[in-house]
Amino acid sequence: MAACTIKPEASPQFKKLCERWKRSGYPHIDKDLAAAFTAIQQDILACGAFRLQAGSRVEVYKYRQNSKDIKRGSSYGLRILALYHKPTGCMYPIIVYPKTVWSNVDEALVASAITEIRQILGHCISPGCDGEMATSDPLERKEEGAAIHIKMQCVKCGALQWATA
């Protein structure tokens, strides 16, 4: 399969989980993830990957990775869920967890993380729509503290949503 670029810094949820596991007894998680990302960059089907969801522009993959902190092989190691954006060839890790702590990840957490990245990528997050978001006409902006939000509209279904500028 094709090579890809990995962007682990894009998902706030992924960063939050990495910090959580690092504080909870997995101090080598960064090195473990780096090893997984090196393999995945060369082949998106590395690390025992299998596809959880397929779509016209995005796919979600689940990976297994050995953990230096668990030391029992990849079947007991880390699980990494990542969204692959086909048009750009970028992989966005969205969730990481030790298999010894969570036997599986909550579906609501996965759905939330997918929606978060799709919104960051400028995709419509309406159910069943795979359209792109564009600034609304007329352009509307609002400020909330230091953040500036812009009203966006899907070019396919017309749904409206606010995005951080």
XYZ file of N, CA, C and O in Angstrom:
660
model
N 0.852 -1.184 0.000
C 0.000 0.000 0.000
C 0.890 1.237 0.000
O 2.081 1.168 0.205
N 0.278 2.375 -0.174
C 0.991 3.637 -0.327
C 1.583 4.157 0.972
O 1.146 3.837 2.060
N 2.578 5.010 0.785
C 3.182 5.724 1.910
C 2.285 6.903 2.268
O 1.428 7.310 1.487
N 2.474 7.449 3.465
C 1.661 8.581 3.888
C 2.461 9.488 4.803
O 3.532 9.131 5.276
N 1.924 10.658 5.052
C 2.484 11.599 6.007
C 1.645 11.494 7.270
O 0.418 11.425 7.191
N 2.284 11.495 8.428
C 1.537 11.384 9.688
C 1.574 12.718 10.409
O 2.635 13.331 10.556
N 0.402 13.167 10.861
C 0.274 14.444 11.562
C -0.369 14.225 12.938
O -1.557 14.489 13.116
N 0.421 13.768 13.923
C -0.135 13.484 15.256
C -0.523 14.724 16.041
O -1.305 14.645 16.980
N -0.008 15.879 15.654
C -0.294 17.105 16.388
C -1.651 17.711 16.035
O -2.108 18.631 16.721
N -2.321 17.213 15.019
C -3.575 17.814 14.557
C -4.761 17.547 15.480
O -5.648 18.377 15.604
N -4.789 16.397 16.121
C -5.944 16.015 16.937
C -5.758 16.384 18.407
O -4.920 15.790 19.095
N -6.558 17.316 18.910
C -6.495 17.634 20.344
C -6.794 16.414 21.217
O -6.179 16.229 22.264
N -7.714 15.561 20.782
C -8.070 14.355 21.536
C -6.864 13.419 21.647
O -6.592 12.866 22.701
N -6.132 13.230 20.567
C -4.963 12.357 20.560
C -3.891 12.893 21.506
O -3.313 12.135 22.298
N -3.628 14.194 21.447
C -2.626 14.802 22.334
C -3.012 14.630 23.802
O -2.173 14.317 24.642
N -4.306 14.802 24.094
C -4.807 14.653 25.461
C -4.600 13.218 25.959
O -4.165 12.995 27.094
N -4.912 12.240 25.115
C -4.748 10.837 25.507
C -3.271 10.470 25.691
O -2.927 9.733 26.618
N -2.397 10.988 24.845
C -0.958 10.724 24.997
C -0.473 11.216 26.354
O 0.251 10.493 27.060
N -0.878 12.398 26.731
C -0.476 12.945 28.029
C -1.061 12.124 29.180
O -0.394 11.875 30.175
N -2.314 11.720 29.021
C -2.957 10.904 30.062
C -2.178 9.614 30.309
O -1.906 9.249 31.447
N -1.846 8.902 29.228
C -1.164 7.616 29.382
C 0.264 7.814 29.876
O 0.773 6.990 30.641
N 0.906 8.895 29.474
C 2.269 9.170 29.942
C 2.282 9.366 31.459
O 3.155 8.868 32.153
N 1.272 10.071 31.994
C 1.162 10.302 33.437
C 0.711 9.048 34.186
O 0.914 8.933 35.382
N 0.068 8.113 33.478
C -0.522 6.935 34.122
C 0.338 5.683 34.035
O -0.183 4.569 34.059
N 1.632 5.837 33.908
C 2.501 4.662 33.939
C 3.007 4.177 32.596
O 3.484 3.042 32.493
N 2.923 4.998 31.570
C 3.434 4.627 30.251
C 4.402 5.700 29.762
O 4.160 6.383 28.764
N 5.545 5.857 30.452
C 6.476 6.938 30.129
C 7.147 6.808 28.757
O 7.653 7.792 28.227
N 7.141 5.616 28.172
C 7.782 5.403 26.872
C 6.803 5.510 25.705
O 7.147 5.134 24.584
N 5.622 6.014 25.935
C 4.605 6.042 24.876
C 5.062 6.839 23.659
O 4.785 6.451 22.529
N 5.801 7.924 23.859
C 6.266 8.720 22.718
C 7.182 7.908 21.811
O 7.062 7.954 20.591
N 8.095 7.125 22.407
C 9.008 6.279 21.623
C 8.243 5.160 20.924
O 8.527 4.822 19.777
N 7.265 4.591 21.620
C 6.444 3.531 21.015
C 5.664 4.069 19.815
O 5.589 3.421 18.774
N 5.086 5.250 19.982
C 4.327 5.865 18.888
C 5.241 6.220 17.721
O 4.877 6.029 16.560
N 6.433 6.723 18.018
C 7.385 7.066 16.952
C 7.725 5.833 16.117
O 7.801 5.912 14.880
N 7.903 4.694 16.775
C 8.196 3.443 16.051
C 7.017 3.055 15.157
O 7.207 2.668 13.999
N 5.809 3.178 15.684
C 4.614 2.857 14.885
C 4.489 3.810 13.699
O 4.236 3.376 12.569
N 4.696 5.099 13.948
C 4.544 6.090 12.882
C 5.577 5.890 11.775
O 5.277 6.083 10.599
N 6.778 5.469 12.128
C 7.810 5.195 11.126
C 7.348 4.071 10.195
O 7.475 4.170 8.979
N 6.797 3.023 10.762
C 6.312 1.897 9.945
C 5.093 2.303 9.115
O 4.997 1.966 7.931
N 4.161 3.041 9.719
C 2.930 3.428 9.028
C 3.220 4.405 7.896
O 2.569 4.357 6.850
N 4.215 5.274 8.063
C 4.566 6.223 6.999
C 4.981 5.500 5.730
O 4.754 5.997 4.634
N 5.575 4.334 5.876
C 6.030 3.587 4.709
C 4.930 2.718 4.116
O 4.940 2.437 2.927
N 3.997 2.280 4.964
C 2.902 1.431 4.498
C 1.730 1.599 5.467
O 1.848 1.218 6.632
N 0.614 2.127 4.999
C -0.503 2.392 5.912
C -1.128 1.115 6.461
O -1.928 1.173 7.381
N -0.719 -0.030 5.938
C -1.234 -1.299 6.461
C -0.233 -1.991 7.383
O -0.380 -3.167 7.692
N 0.770 -1.254 7.860
C 1.754 -1.810 8.795
C 1.127 -1.958 10.172
O -0.012 -1.548 10.403
N 1.871 -2.516 11.099
C 1.472 -2.624 12.520
C 0.139 -3.337 12.719
O -0.693 -2.922 13.531
N -0.087 -4.396 11.991
C -1.318 -5.167 12.161
C -2.564 -4.364 11.888
O -3.583 -4.545 12.547
N -2.503 -3.475 10.918
C -3.607 -2.554 10.644
C -4.821 -3.262 10.074
O -4.715 -4.254 9.366
N -5.980 -2.730 10.419
C -7.198 -3.094 9.710
C -8.112 -1.875 9.672
O -8.070 -1.022 10.538
N -8.887 -1.811 8.611
C -9.745 -0.654 8.390
C -11.038 -0.807 9.173
O -11.711 -1.819 9.087
N -11.364 0.226 9.960
C -12.611 0.238 10.721
C -13.753 0.852 9.920
O -14.888 0.404 10.008
N -13.447 1.925 9.195
C -14.466 2.626 8.415
C -13.868 3.035 7.083
O -12.707 3.429 7.015
N -14.669 2.954 6.046
C -14.236 3.397 4.727
C -15.169 4.496 4.254
O -16.348 4.505 4.590
N -14.630 5.420 3.515
C -15.431 6.505 2.969
C -14.823 6.973 1.668
O -13.773 6.492 1.247
N -15.479 7.925 1.038
C -14.979 8.390 -0.246
C -13.686 9.193 -0.103
O -12.834 9.150 -0.965
N -13.534 9.926 1.009
C -12.332 10.730 1.185
C -11.541 10.385 2.441
O -10.383 10.734 2.538
N -12.178 9.745 3.421
C -11.471 9.396 4.652
C -11.739 7.938 5.025
O -12.801 7.402 4.734
N -10.716 7.331 5.632
C -10.829 5.974 6.150
C -10.254 5.981 7.559
O -9.361 6.773 7.853
N -10.744 5.101 8.417
C -10.226 5.006 9.779
C -9.581 3.634 9.940
O -10.184 2.614 9.614
N -8.332 3.646 10.431
C -7.567 2.427 10.642
C -7.262 2.242 12.120
O -7.147 3.207 12.867
N -7.113 0.976 12.511
C -6.727 0.632 13.878
C -5.411 -0.139 13.795
O -5.283 -1.082 13.012
N -4.446 0.272 14.617
C -3.112 -0.317 14.613
C -2.779 -0.932 15.968
O -3.275 -0.478 16.994
N -1.877 -1.937 15.949
C -1.338 -2.547 17.172
C 0.134 -2.178 17.237
O 0.833 -2.233 16.235
N 0.592 -1.814 18.427
C 1.996 -1.463 18.595
C 2.510 -2.007 19.918
O 1.831 -1.897 20.941
N 3.716 -2.587 19.893
C 4.370 -3.029 21.129
C 4.550 -1.841 22.062
O 4.728 -0.719 21.603
N 4.548 -2.109 23.341
C 4.795 -1.072 24.342
C 5.983 -1.468 25.196
O 6.016 -2.561 25.753
N 6.955 -0.568 25.306
C 8.121 -0.821 26.166
C 7.714 -0.900 27.631
O 8.419 -1.469 28.445
N 6.568 -0.327 27.971
C 6.102 -0.320 29.351
C 5.312 -1.585 29.708
O 5.265 -1.971 30.867
N 4.704 -2.223 28.730
C 3.913 -3.430 28.983
C 4.758 -4.681 28.775
O 4.631 -5.654 29.510
N 5.622 -4.695 27.766
C 6.572 -5.783 27.496
C 5.903 -7.137 27.312
O 6.385 -8.142 27.817
N 4.783 -7.167 26.604
C 4.115 -8.452 26.367
C 3.715 -8.628 24.902
O 2.860 -9.434 24.583
N 4.284 -7.858 23.996
C 3.970 -7.987 22.580
C 2.837 -7.073 22.156
O 2.150 -6.464 22.975
N 2.631 -6.994 20.855
C 1.648 -6.060 20.317
C 0.207 -6.442 20.660
O -0.664 -5.582 20.713
N -0.054 -7.715 20.933
C -1.429 -8.088 21.273
C -1.850 -7.532 22.631
O -3.036 -7.407 22.915
N -0.880 -7.186 23.473
C -1.178 -6.572 24.768
C -0.755 -5.102 24.798
O -0.903 -4.443 25.810
N -0.185 -4.607 23.728
C 0.393 -3.269 23.689
C -0.604 -2.144 23.463
O -1.719 -2.161 23.975
N -0.167 -1.179 22.669
C -0.978 0.005 22.400
C -1.891 -0.220 21.204
O -1.572 -0.982 20.294
N -3.014 0.475 21.215
C -3.906 0.542 20.067
C -3.928 1.994 19.617
O -4.028 2.906 20.441
N -3.793 2.182 18.318
C -3.798 3.517 17.737
C -4.887 3.550 16.678
O -4.901 2.708 15.774
N -5.801 4.503 16.791
C -6.807 4.717 15.760
C -6.415 5.976 15.010
O -6.040 6.987 15.624
N -6.465 5.901 13.687
C -6.033 7.026 12.873
C -6.951 7.196 11.674
O -7.432 6.218 11.106
N -7.182 8.441 11.321
C -8.004 8.780 10.168
C -7.070 9.062 8.997
O -6.152 9.878 9.118
N -7.277 8.383 7.873
C -6.474 8.575 6.669
C -7.264 9.442 5.702
O -8.378 9.101 5.309
N -6.685 10.579 5.336
C -7.311 11.509 4.392
C -6.743 11.221 3.011
O -5.600 11.572 2.703
N -7.519 10.511 2.184
C -7.045 10.032 0.894
C -6.552 11.135 -0.054
O -5.502 10.970 -0.662
N -7.280 12.251 -0.195
C -6.819 13.268 -1.161
C -5.426 13.825 -0.874
O -4.687 14.144 -1.800
N -5.051 13.939 0.402
C -3.741 14.503 0.736
C -2.718 13.442 1.114
O -1.534 13.749 1.228
N -3.154 12.209 1.338
C -2.244 11.145 1.754
C -1.734 11.338 3.172
O -0.651 10.869 3.518
N -2.522 12.014 4.005
C -2.125 12.263 5.397
C -2.889 11.353 6.350
O -4.079 11.124 6.173
N -2.164 10.870 7.345
C -2.744 10.045 8.402
C -2.791 10.888 9.668
O -1.791 11.482 10.056
N -3.970 10.947 10.290
C -4.178 11.734 11.501
C -4.517 10.803 12.662
O -5.650 10.341 12.759
N -3.543 10.489 13.539
C -3.864 9.690 14.716
C -4.890 10.432 15.571
O -4.748 11.634 15.810
N -5.939 9.724 16.008
C -7.004 10.382 16.765
C -7.181 9.802 18.164
O -7.668 10.495 19.049
N -6.790 8.537 18.368
C -6.959 7.892 19.676
C -5.805 6.926 19.898
O -5.376 6.241 18.973
N -5.322 6.869 21.131
C -4.325 5.881 21.531
C -4.709 5.378 22.913
O -5.184 6.152 23.747
N -4.514 4.068 23.129
C -4.794 3.504 24.455
C -4.066 2.177 24.617
O -3.812 1.476 23.647
N -3.702 1.839 25.865
C -3.110 0.528 26.129
C -4.212 -0.538 26.185
O -5.224 -0.350 26.869
N -4.003 -1.614 25.487
C -4.988 -2.704 25.457
C -5.196 -3.302 26.844
O -6.273 -3.795 27.160
N -4.167 -3.231 27.704
C -4.283 -3.783 29.048
C -5.185 -2.943 29.953
O -5.654 -3.429 30.975
N -5.444 -1.688 29.572
C -6.311 -0.811 30.364
C -7.717 -0.775 29.780
O -8.694 -0.925 30.501
N -7.812 -0.550 28.492
C -9.116 -0.554 27.807
C -9.131 -1.747 26.868
O -8.281 -1.866 25.992
N -10.093 -2.636 27.020
C -10.163 -3.760 26.085
C -10.580 -3.276 24.702
O -10.191 -3.836 23.688
N -11.367 -2.222 24.679
C -11.760 -1.581 23.429
C -12.080 -0.133 23.743
O -12.303 0.232 24.890
N -12.149 0.682 22.723
C -12.422 2.102 22.913
C -13.922 2.357 22.756
O -14.598 1.680 21.975
N -14.418 3.308 23.516
C -15.826 3.685 23.473
C -16.171 4.262 22.090
O -15.464 5.133 21.585
N -17.245 3.767 21.491
C -17.635 4.215 20.149
C -17.950 5.702 20.099
O -17.702 6.359 19.096
N -18.482 6.249 21.188
C -18.782 7.686 21.222
C -17.490 8.505 21.166
O -17.445 9.557 20.521
N -16.431 8.017 21.814
C -15.139 8.702 21.776
C -14.567 8.671 20.363
O -14.041 9.669 19.874
N -14.695 7.547 19.690
C -14.218 7.425 18.311
C -14.994 8.383 17.408
O -14.393 9.127 16.626
N -16.313 8.378 17.523
C -17.138 9.265 16.696
C -16.784 10.724 16.929
O -16.679 11.512 15.979
N -16.573 11.087 18.183
C -16.215 12.460 18.524
C -14.862 12.844 17.925
O -14.703 13.940 17.371
N -13.882 11.948 18.010
C -12.548 12.224 17.472
C -12.571 12.325 15.947
O -11.888 13.176 15.364
N -13.365 11.486 15.293
C -13.489 11.547 13.827
C -14.127 12.869 13.418
O -13.657 13.546 12.501
N -15.183 13.255 14.098
C -15.856 14.523 13.793
C -14.890 15.692 13.979
O -14.848 16.604 13.154
N -14.115 15.647 15.055
C -13.156 16.716 15.346
C -12.156 16.887 14.201
O -11.923 18.002 13.723
N -11.566 15.796 13.724
C -10.577 15.878 12.642
C -11.239 16.257 11.322
O -10.706 17.057 10.563
N -12.405 15.698 11.048
C -13.099 16.064 9.803
C -13.388 17.562 9.770
O -13.252 18.204 8.740
N -13.774 18.113 10.911
C -14.043 19.546 10.981
C -12.752 20.342 10.773
O -12.741 21.337 10.061
N -11.651 19.889 11.364
C -10.360 20.546 11.180
C -9.951 20.519 9.703
O -9.397 21.481 9.179
N -10.254 19.416 9.014
C -9.913 19.274 7.597
C -10.845 20.060 6.670
O -10.608 20.131 5.474
N -11.935 20.620 7.238
C -12.867 21.399 6.420
C -13.939 20.561 5.748
O -14.501 20.964 4.734
N -14.246 19.399 6.319
C -15.296 18.538 5.775
C -16.601 18.814 6.503
O -16.617 19.165 7.680
N -17.694 18.593 5.825
C -19.008 18.698 6.452
C -19.135 17.570 7.475
O -18.742 16.438 7.209
N -19.685 17.894 8.635
C -19.844 16.871 9.674
C -21.298 16.419 9.809
O -21.638 15.694 10.729
N -22.137 16.813 8.864
C -23.521 16.347 8.873
C -23.545 14.859 8.532
O -22.795 14.413 7.654
N -24.398 14.085 9.204
C -24.456 12.648 8.930
C -24.744 12.356 7.457
O -25.646 12.946 6.858
N -23.935 11.487 6.865
C -24.139 11.059 5.488
C -23.607 12.001 4.433
O -23.656 11.692 3.251
N -23.096 13.151 4.797
C -22.599 14.108 3.815
C -21.078 14.034 3.762
O -20.421 13.905 4.785
N -20.534 14.119 2.559
C -19.081 14.155 2.413
C -18.627 15.423 1.692
O -17.606 15.456 1.039
N -19.416 16.479 1.848
C -19.110 17.754 1.199
C -18.009 18.526 1.900
O -17.589 18.202 3.002
N -17.555 19.576 1.230
C -16.538 20.476 1.764
C -17.220 21.709 2.335
O -18.264 22.134 1.852
N -16.600 22.284 3.337
C -17.109 23.507 3.932
C -16.442 24.718 3.284
O -15.258 24.669 2.959
N -17.217 25.770 3.088
C -16.711 27.034 2.551
C -17.286 28.158 3.400
O -18.302 27.977 4.077
N -16.639 29.310 3.380
C -17.160 30.426 4.168
C -18.549 30.794 3.680
O -18.846 30.734 2.484
N -19.406 31.153 4.622
C -20.786 31.498 4.273
C -20.827 32.841 3.559
O -19.910 33.652 3.670
N -21.873 33.051 2.819
C -22.056 34.324 2.123
C -23.313 34.969 2.653
O -24.391 34.388 2.496
N -23.295 36.067 3.309
C -22.133 36.904 3.604
C -21.289 36.310 4.728
O -21.773 35.535 5.542
N -20.021 36.706 4.749
C -19.079 36.225 5.749
C -19.500 36.683 7.137
O -19.781 37.859 7.349
N -19.606 35.736 8.069
C -19.946 36.071 9.461
C -18.816 35.606 10.356
O -18.319 34.495 10.216
N -18.430 36.478 11.299
C -17.373 36.166 12.270
C -17.876 36.498 13.660
O -18.679 37.407 13.829
N -17.370 35.756 14.644
C -17.650 36.107 16.034
C -16.416 35.785 16.863
O -15.649 34.887 16.535
N -16.231 36.566 17.905
C -15.082 36.377 18.784
C -15.553 35.848 20.127
O -16.537 36.328 20.681
N -14.845 34.831 20.618
C -15.083 34.274 21.949
C -13.747 34.251 22.652
O -12.934 33.364 22.423
N -13.508 35.245 23.482
C -12.206 35.362 24.137
C -11.149 35.639 23.089
O -11.259 36.577 22.308
N -10.118 34.801 23.054
C -9.043 34.970 22.083
C -9.345 34.271 20.758
O -8.666 34.493 19.766
N -10.367 33.423 20.725
C -10.689 32.659 19.518
C -11.620 33.429 18.590
O -12.533 34.120 19.039
N -11.363 33.282 17.308
C -12.232 33.871 16.283
C -12.887 32.718 15.539
O -12.217 31.768 15.118
N -14.206 32.798 15.391
C -14.960 31.750 14.702
C -15.571 32.329 13.431
O -16.027 33.472 13.408
N -15.581 31.491 12.385
C -16.145 31.893 11.096
C -17.268 30.936 10.752
O -17.132 29.724 10.904
N -18.374 31.485 10.277
C -19.504 30.658 9.879
C -19.190 30.022 8.531
O -18.811 30.698 7.579
N -19.326 28.687 8.485
C -19.028 27.911 7.286
C -20.309 27.236 6.787
O -21.200 26.951 7.575
N -20.358 26.988 5.486
C -21.517 26.323 4.897
C -21.029 25.223 3.959
O -20.089 25.414 3.184
N -21.693 24.069 4.032
C -21.340 22.943 3.171
C -21.773 23.246 1.740
O -22.917 23.644 1.509
N -20.865 23.038 0.790
C -21.184 23.301 -0.607
C -22.100 22.219 -1.187
O -22.726 22.432 -2.218
N -22.211 21.079 -0.502
C -23.030 19.972 -0.994
C -24.438 19.971 -0.392
O -25.434 19.932 -1.107
N -24.525 20.017 0.967
C -25.839 19.893 1.608
C -26.352 21.210 2.194
O -27.509 21.287 2.627
N -25.503 22.231 2.257
C -25.938 23.533 2.764
C -25.901 23.671 4.284
O -26.276 24.715 4.795
N -25.448 22.638 5.006
C -25.397 22.712 6.468
C -24.454 23.823 6.913
O -23.447 24.098 6.266
N -24.792 24.447 8.040
C -23.974 25.514 8.601
C -23.271 25.031 9.851
O -23.828 24.259 10.630
N -22.038 25.503 10.065
C -21.304 25.220 11.297
C -20.272 26.318 11.507
O -19.888 27.011 10.564
N -19.869 26.483 12.750
C -18.862 27.471 13.091
C -17.517 26.773 13.181
O -17.395 25.718 13.768
N -16.490 27.394 12.593
C -15.134 26.848 12.632
C -14.204 27.880 13.224
O -14.397 29.084 13.036
N -13.183 27.419 13.920
C -12.192 28.314 14.488
C -11.269 28.793 13.385
O -10.767 27.984 12.586
N -11.060 30.091 13.329
C -10.198 30.666 12.279
C -8.745 30.502 12.612
O -8.345 30.421 13.717
